[in-house]
Short mmCIF file of C-alpha atoms in Angstrom, two decimals:
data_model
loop_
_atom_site.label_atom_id
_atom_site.label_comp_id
_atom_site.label_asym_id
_atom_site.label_seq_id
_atom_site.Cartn_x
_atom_site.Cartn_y
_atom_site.Cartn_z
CA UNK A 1 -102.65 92.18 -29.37
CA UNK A 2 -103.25 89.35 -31.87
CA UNK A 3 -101.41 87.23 -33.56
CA UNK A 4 -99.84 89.97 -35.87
CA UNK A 5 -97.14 90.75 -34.08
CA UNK A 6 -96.98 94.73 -35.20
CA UNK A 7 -100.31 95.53 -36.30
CA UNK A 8 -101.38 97.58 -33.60
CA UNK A 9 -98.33 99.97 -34.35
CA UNK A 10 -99.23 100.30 -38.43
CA UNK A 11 -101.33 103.00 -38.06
CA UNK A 12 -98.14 104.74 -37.09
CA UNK A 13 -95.24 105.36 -38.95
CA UNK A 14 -92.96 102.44 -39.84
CA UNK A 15 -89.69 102.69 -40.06
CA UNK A 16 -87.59 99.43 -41.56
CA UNK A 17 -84.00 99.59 -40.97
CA UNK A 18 -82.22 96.43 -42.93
CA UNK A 19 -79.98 94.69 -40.75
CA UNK A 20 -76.04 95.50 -41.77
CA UNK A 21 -74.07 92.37 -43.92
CA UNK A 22 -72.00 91.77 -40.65
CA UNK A 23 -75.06 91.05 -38.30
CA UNK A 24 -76.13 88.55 -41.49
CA UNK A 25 -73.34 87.08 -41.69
CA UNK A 26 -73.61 86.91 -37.79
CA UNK A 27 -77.11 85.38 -37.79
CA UNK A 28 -75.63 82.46 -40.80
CA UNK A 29 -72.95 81.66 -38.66
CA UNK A 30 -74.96 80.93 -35.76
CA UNK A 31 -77.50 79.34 -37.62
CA UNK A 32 -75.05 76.79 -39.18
CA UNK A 33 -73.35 76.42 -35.45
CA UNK A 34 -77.23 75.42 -33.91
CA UNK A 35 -78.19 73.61 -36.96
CA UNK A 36 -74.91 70.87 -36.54
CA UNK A 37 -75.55 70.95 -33.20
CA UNK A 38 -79.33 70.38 -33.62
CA UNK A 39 -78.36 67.65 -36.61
CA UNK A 40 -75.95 66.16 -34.64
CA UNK A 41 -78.15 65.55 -31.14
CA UNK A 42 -81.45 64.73 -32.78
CA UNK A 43 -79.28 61.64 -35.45
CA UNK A 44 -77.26 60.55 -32.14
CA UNK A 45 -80.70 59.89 -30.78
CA UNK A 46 -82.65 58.40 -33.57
CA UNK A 47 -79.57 56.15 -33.87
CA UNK A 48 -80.15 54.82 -30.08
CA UNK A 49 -83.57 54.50 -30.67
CA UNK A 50 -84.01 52.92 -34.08
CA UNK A 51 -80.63 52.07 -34.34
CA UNK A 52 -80.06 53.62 -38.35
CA UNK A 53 -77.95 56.54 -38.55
CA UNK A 54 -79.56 58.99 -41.40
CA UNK A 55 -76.87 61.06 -42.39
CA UNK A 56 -76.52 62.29 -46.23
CA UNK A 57 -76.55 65.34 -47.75
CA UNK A 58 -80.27 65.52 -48.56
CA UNK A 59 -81.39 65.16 -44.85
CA UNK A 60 -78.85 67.75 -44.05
CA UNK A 61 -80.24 69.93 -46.52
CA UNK A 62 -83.91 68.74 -45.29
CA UNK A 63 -83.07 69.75 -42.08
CA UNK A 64 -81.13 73.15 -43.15
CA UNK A 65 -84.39 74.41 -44.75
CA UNK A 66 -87.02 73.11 -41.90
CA UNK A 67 -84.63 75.04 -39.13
CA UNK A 68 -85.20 78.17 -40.68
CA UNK A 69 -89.20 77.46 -41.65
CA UNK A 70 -89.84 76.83 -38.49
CA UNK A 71 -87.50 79.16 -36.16
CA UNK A 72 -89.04 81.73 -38.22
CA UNK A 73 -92.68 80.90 -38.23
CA UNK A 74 -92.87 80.12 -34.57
CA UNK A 75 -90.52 82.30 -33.20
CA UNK A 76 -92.14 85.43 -35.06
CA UNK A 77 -89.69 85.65 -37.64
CA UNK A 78 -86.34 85.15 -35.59
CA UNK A 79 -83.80 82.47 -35.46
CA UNK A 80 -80.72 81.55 -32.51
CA UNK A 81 -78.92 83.89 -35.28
CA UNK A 82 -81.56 86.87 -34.74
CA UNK A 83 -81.88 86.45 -31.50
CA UNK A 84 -78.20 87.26 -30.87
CA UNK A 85 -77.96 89.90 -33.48
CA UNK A 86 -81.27 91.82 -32.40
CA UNK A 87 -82.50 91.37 -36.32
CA UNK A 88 -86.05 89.57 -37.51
CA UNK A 89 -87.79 89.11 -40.45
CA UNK A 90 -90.89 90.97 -41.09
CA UNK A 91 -92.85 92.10 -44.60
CA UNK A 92 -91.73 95.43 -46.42
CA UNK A 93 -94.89 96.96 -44.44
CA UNK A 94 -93.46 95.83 -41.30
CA UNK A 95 -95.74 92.66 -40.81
CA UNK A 96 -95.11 89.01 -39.38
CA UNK A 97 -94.63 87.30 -42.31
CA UNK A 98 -96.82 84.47 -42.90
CA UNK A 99 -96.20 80.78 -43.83
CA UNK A 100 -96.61 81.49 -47.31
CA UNK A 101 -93.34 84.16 -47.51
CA UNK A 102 -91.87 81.73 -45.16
CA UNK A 103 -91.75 78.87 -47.23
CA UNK A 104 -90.61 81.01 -50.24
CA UNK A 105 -87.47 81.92 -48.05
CA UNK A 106 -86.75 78.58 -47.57
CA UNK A 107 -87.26 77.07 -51.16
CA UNK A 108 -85.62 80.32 -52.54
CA UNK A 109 -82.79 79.46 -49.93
CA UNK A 110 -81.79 76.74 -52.00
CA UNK A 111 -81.05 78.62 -54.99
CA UNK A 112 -76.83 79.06 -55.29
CA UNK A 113 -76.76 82.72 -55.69
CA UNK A 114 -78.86 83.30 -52.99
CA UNK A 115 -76.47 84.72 -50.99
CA UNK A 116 -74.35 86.67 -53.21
CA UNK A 117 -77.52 88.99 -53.61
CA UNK A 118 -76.80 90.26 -49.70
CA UNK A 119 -74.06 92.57 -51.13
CA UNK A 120 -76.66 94.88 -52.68
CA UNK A 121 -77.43 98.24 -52.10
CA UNK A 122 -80.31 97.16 -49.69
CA UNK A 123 -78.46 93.71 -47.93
CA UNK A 124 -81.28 91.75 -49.66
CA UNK A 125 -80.62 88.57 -50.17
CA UNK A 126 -82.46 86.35 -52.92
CA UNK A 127 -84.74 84.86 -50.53
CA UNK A 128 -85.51 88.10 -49.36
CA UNK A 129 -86.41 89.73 -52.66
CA UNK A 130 -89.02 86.67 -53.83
CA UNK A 131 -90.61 86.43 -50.66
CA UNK A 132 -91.05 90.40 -50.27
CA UNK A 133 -89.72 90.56 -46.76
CA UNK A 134 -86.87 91.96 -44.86
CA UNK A 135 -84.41 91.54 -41.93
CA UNK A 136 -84.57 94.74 -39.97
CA UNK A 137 -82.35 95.55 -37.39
CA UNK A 138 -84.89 95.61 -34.08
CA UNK A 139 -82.30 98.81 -32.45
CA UNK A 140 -82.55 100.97 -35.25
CA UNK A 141 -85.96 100.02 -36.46
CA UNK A 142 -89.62 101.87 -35.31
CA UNK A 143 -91.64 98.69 -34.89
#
């Protein structure tokens, strides 16, 4: 299989179900629970070893936006939050999404309505929409 995590199952039908607003909101709250934690640990031990203490908002923010780049390109579209909930991020065709839509989740992340857009007919959030992706529930979904 390479690298594309579901291309060997496009020649057969795909079918994308979107994760429901409570396993979202599930996957944020975890996310924000592993991020602190993650902040918390890796400034505790820069502060031991440099001895400077780098907290403000905009390395919080930094670090907000590089947790979900990265969880998401290197662990094939999932985060802690995912994992739990069974959901992933993968391209309307059903595709890993590649660094490209990944950094337009996390730049579109920052925009303040992102989030209200997960109410929609379709739980698509902002981020979702510009980027052309989707979180699909991995139980209901044909992958």
């Amino acid at each position: 299989m390479n690298d594309n995590f579901l291309d060997y199952k496009l020649h057969n039908k795909v079918n994308l179900v979107p994760a429901s607003i409570s396993k979202r909101l599930i996957n944020l709250i975890v996310d924000v629970i592993a991020i602190v934690i993650l902040y918390v640990v890796i400034s505790f031990f820069l502060r031991l070893v440099i001895g400077i203490f780098f907290f403000s908002w905009i390395t919080v923010l930094i670090f907000f936006l590089l947790y979900f780049g990265i969880s998401e390109l290197v662990m094939d579209g999932k985060t802690f939050g995912k994992i739990i909930t069974r959901t992933r991020v993968v391209t309307l065709q059903g595709y890993k999404p590649d660094i490209s839509a990944i950094f337009i989740r996390m730049i579109a992340r920052l925009l303040p309505i992102d989030g209200l857009f997960l109410f929609t007919k379709e739980n698509k959030t902002l981020h979702d929409q510009f980027s052309k992706t989707i979180v699909v529930d991995e139980s209901l979904s044909q992958l």
